[in-house]
mmCIF file with all atom_site columns, C-alpha atoms and ligand atoms in Angstrom:
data_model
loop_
_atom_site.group_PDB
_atom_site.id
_atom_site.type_symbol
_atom_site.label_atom_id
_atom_site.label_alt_id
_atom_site.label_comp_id
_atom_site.label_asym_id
_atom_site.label_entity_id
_atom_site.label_seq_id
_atom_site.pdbx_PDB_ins_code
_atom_site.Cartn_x
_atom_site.Cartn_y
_atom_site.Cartn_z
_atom_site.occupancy
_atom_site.B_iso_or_equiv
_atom_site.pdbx_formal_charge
_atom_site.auth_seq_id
_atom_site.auth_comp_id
_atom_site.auth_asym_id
_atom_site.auth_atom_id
_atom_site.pdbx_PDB_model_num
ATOM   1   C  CA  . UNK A 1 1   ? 0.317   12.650  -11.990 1.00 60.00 ? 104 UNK A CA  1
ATOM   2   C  CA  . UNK A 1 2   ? 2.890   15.290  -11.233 1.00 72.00 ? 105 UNK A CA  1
ATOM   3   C  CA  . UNK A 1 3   ? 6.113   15.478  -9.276  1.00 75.00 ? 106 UNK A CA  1
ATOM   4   C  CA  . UNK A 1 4   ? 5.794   17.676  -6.441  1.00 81.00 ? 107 UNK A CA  1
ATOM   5   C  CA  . UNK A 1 5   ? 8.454   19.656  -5.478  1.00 82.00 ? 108 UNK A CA  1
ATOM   6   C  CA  . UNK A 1 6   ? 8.669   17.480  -2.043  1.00 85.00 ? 109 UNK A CA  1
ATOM   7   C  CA  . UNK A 1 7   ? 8.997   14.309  -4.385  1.00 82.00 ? 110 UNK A CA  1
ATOM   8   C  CA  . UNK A 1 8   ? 11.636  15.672  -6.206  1.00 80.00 ? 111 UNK A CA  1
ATOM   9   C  CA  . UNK A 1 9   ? 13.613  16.885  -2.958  1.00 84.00 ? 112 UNK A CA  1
ATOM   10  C  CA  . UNK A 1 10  ? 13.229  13.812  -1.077  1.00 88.00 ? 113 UNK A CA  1
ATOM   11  C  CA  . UNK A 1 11  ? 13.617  11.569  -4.015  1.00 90.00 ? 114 UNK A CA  1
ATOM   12  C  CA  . UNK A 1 12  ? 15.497  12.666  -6.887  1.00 87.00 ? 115 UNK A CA  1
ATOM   13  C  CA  . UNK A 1 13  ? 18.253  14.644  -4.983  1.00 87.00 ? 116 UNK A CA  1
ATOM   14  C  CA  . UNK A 1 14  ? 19.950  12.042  -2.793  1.00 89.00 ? 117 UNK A CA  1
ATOM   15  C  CA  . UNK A 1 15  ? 19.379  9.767   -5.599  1.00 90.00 ? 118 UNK A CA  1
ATOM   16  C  CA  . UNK A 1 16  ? 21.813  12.140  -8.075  1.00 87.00 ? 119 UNK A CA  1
ATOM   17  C  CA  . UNK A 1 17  ? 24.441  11.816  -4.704  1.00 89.00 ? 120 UNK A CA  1
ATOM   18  C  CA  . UNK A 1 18  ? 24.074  7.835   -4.199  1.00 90.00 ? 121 UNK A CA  1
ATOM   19  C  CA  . UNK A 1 19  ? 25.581  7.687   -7.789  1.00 91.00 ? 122 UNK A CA  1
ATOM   20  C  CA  . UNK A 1 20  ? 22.962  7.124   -9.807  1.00 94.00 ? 123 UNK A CA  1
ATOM   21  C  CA  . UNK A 1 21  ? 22.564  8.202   -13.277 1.00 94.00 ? 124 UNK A CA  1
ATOM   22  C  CA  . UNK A 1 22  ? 20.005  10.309  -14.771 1.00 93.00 ? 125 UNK A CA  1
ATOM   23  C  CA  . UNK A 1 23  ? 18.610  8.512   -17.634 1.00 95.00 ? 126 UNK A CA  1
ATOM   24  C  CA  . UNK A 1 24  ? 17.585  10.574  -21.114 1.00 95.00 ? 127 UNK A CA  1
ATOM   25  C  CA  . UNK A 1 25  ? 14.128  8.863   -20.303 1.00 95.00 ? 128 UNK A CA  1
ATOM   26  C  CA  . UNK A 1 26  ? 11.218  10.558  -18.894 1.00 94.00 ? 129 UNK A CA  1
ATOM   27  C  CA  . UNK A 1 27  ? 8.280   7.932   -16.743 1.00 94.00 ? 130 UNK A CA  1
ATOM   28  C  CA  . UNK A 1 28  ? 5.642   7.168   -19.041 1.00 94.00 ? 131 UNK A CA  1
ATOM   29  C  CA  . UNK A 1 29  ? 3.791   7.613   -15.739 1.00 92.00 ? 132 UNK A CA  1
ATOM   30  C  CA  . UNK A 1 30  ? 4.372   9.902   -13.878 1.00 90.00 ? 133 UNK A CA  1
ATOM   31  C  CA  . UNK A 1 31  ? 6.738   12.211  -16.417 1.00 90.00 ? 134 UNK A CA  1
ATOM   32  C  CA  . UNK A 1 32  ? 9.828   12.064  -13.712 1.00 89.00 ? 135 UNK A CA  1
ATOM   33  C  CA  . UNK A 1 33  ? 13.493  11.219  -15.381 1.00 91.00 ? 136 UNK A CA  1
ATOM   34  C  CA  . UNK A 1 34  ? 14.532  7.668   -15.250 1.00 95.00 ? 137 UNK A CA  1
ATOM   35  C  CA  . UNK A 1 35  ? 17.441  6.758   -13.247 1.00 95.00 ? 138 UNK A CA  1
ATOM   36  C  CA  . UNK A 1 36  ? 19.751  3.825   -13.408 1.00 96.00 ? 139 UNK A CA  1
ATOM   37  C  CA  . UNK A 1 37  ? 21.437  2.046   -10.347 1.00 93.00 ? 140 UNK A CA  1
ATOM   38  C  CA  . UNK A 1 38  ? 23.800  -0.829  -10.964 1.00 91.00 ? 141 UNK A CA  1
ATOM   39  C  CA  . UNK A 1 39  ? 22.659  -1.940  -14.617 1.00 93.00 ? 142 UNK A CA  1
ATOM   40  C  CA  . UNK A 1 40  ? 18.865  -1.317  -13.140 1.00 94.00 ? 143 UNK A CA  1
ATOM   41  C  CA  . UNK A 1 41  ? 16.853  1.337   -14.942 1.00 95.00 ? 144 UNK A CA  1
ATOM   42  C  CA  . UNK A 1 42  ? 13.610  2.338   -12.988 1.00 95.00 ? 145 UNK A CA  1
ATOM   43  C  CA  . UNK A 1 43  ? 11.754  5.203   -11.734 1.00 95.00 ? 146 UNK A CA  1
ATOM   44  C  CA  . UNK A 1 44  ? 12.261  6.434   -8.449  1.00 94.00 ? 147 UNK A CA  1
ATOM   45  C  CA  . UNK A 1 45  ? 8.929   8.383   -7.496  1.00 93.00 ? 148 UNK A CA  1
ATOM   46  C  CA  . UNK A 1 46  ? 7.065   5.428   -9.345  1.00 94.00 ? 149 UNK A CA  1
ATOM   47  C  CA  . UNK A 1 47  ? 8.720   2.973   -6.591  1.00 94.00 ? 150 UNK A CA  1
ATOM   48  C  CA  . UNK A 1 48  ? 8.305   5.601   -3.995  1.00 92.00 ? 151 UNK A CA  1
ATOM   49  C  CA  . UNK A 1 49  ? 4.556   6.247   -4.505  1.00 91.00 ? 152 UNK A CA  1
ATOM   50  C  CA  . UNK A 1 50  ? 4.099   2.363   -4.638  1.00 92.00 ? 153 UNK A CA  1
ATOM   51  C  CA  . UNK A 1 51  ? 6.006   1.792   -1.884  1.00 92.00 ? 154 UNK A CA  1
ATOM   52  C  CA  . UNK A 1 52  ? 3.924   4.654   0.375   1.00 91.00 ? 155 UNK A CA  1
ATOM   53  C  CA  . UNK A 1 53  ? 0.774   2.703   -0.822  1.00 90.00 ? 156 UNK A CA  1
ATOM   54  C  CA  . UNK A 1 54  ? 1.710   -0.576  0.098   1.00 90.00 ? 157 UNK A CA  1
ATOM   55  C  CA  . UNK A 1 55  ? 2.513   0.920   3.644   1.00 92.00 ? 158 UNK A CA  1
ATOM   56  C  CA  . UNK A 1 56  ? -0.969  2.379   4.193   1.00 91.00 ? 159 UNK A CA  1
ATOM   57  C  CA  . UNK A 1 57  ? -2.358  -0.577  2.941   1.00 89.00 ? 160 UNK A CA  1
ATOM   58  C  CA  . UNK A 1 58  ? -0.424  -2.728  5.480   1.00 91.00 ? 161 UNK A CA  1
ATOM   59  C  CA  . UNK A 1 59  ? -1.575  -0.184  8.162   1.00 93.00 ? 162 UNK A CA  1
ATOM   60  C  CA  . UNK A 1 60  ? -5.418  -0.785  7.212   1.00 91.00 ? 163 UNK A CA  1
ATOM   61  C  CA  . UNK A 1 61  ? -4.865  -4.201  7.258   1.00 92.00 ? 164 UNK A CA  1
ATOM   62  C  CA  . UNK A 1 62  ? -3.229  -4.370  10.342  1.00 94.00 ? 165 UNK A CA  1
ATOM   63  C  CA  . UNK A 1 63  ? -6.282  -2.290  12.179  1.00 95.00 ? 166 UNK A CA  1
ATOM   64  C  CA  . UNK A 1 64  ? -8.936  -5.094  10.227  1.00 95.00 ? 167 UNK A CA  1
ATOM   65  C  CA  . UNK A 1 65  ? -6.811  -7.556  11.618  1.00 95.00 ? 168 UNK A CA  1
ATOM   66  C  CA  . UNK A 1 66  ? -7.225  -6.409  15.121  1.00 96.00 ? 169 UNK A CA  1
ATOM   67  C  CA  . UNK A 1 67  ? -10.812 -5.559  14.834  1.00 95.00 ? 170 UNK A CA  1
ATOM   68  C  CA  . UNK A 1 68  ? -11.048 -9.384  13.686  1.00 96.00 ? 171 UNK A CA  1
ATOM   69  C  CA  . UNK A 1 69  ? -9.556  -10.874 16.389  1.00 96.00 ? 172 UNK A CA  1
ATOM   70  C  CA  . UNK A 1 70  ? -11.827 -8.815  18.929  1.00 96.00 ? 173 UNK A CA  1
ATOM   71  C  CA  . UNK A 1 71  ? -14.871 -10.009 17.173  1.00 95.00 ? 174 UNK A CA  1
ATOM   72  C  CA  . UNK A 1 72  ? -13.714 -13.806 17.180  1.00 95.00 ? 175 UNK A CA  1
ATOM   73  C  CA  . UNK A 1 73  ? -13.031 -13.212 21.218  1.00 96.00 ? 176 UNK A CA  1
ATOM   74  C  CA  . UNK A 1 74  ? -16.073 -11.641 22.316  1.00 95.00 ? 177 UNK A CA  1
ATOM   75  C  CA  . UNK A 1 75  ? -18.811 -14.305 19.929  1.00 96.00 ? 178 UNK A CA  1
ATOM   76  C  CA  . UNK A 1 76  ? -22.162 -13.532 21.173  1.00 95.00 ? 179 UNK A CA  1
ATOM   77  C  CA  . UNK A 1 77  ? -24.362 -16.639 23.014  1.00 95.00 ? 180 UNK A CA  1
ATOM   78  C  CA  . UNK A 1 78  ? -27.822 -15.089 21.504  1.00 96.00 ? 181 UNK A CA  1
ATOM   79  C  CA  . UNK A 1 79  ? -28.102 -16.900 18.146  1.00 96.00 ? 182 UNK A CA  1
ATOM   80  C  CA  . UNK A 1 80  ? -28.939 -13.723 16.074  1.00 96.00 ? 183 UNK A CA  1
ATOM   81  C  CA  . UNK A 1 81  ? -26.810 -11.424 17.570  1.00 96.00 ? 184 UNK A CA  1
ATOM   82  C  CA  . UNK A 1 82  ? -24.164 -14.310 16.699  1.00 97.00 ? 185 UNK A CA  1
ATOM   83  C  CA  . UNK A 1 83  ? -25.230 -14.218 13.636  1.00 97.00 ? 186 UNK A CA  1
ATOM   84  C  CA  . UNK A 1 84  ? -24.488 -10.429 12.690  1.00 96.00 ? 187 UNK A CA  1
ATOM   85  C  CA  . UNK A 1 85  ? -21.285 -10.826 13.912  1.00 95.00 ? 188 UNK A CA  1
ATOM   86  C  CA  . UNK A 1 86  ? -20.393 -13.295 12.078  1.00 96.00 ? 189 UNK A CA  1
ATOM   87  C  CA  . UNK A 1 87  ? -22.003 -11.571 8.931   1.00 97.00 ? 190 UNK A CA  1
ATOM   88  C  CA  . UNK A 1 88  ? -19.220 -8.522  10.091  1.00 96.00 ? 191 UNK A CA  1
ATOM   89  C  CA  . UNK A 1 89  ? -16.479 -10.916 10.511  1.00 97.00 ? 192 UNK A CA  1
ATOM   90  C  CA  . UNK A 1 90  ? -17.412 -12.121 6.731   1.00 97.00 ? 193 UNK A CA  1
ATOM   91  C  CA  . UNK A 1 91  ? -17.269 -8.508  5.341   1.00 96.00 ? 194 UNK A CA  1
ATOM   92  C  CA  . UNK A 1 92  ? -13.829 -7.840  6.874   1.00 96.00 ? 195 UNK A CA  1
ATOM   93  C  CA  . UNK A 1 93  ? -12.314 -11.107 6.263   1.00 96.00 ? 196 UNK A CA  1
ATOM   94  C  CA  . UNK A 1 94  ? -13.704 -10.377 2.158   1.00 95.00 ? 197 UNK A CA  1
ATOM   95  C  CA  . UNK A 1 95  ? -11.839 -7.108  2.391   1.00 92.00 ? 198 UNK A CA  1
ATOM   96  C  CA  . UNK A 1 96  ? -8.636  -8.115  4.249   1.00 92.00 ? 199 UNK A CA  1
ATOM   97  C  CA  . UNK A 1 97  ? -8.744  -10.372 1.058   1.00 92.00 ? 200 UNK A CA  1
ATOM   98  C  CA  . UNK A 1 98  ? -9.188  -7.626  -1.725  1.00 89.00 ? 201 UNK A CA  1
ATOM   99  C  CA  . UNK A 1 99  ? -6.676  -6.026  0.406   1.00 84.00 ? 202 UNK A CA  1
ATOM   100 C  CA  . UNK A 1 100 ? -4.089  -8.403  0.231   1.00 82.00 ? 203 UNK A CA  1
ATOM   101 C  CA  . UNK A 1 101 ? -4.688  -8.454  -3.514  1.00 84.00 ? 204 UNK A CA  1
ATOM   102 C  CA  . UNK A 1 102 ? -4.141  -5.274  -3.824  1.00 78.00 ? 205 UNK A CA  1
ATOM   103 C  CA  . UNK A 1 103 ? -1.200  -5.360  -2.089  1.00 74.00 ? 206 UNK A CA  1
ATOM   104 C  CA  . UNK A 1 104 ? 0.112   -8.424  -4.611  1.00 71.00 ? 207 UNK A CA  1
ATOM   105 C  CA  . UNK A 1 105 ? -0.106  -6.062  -7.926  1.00 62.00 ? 208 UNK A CA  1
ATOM   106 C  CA  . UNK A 1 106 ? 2.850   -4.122  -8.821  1.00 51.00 ? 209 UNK A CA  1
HETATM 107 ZN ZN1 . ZN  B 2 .   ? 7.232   7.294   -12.625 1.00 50.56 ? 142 ZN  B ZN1 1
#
């Protein structure tokens, strides 16, 4: 992955004001140069990117999570019809769980 040029204005340039210093390191990952903030070395669009995806993830999860709930309010009397719902309730409660697993690596 490359830096776009939005990455490196939104991230690298108020990071160069906050007093952070520009490392002699490049990313391994994503080839940006490695800062360091009090003693910390780290790279910034690496924690940016991983913060955006934890956000969207959160966001999905949020609208499974509401989906859920509807489901377990509205449980069909007819025996089969209960029955697919509770086979959709399964599927999204299996990928609210993959989800927060994904969420859980760094
Ligand atoms: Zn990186």
């Amino acid at each position: 992955m490359t830096l776009s040029d939005e990455e490196i204005r939104k991230i690298i340039t108020p990071l160069l004001f906050s007093g952070a210093k520009m490392l002699d390191k490049h990313c391994p990952k994503c080839g940006s140069p490695l800062f360091e903030l009090n003693g910390r070395a780290f790279c910034p669009v690496c924690e940016h990117r991983e913060k955006q995806r934890k956000a969207e993830l959160k966001g999905i999860e949020q609208i499974l999570m509401e989906r859920l709930k509807i489901l377990a309010n509205n449980l069909p009397n007819d025996i089969e019809e209960l029955e697919k719902h509770l086979k959709v309730m399964e599927k999204i409660i299996d990928i609210l769980e993959r989800y927060k697993k994904l969420e859980g690596t760094k």
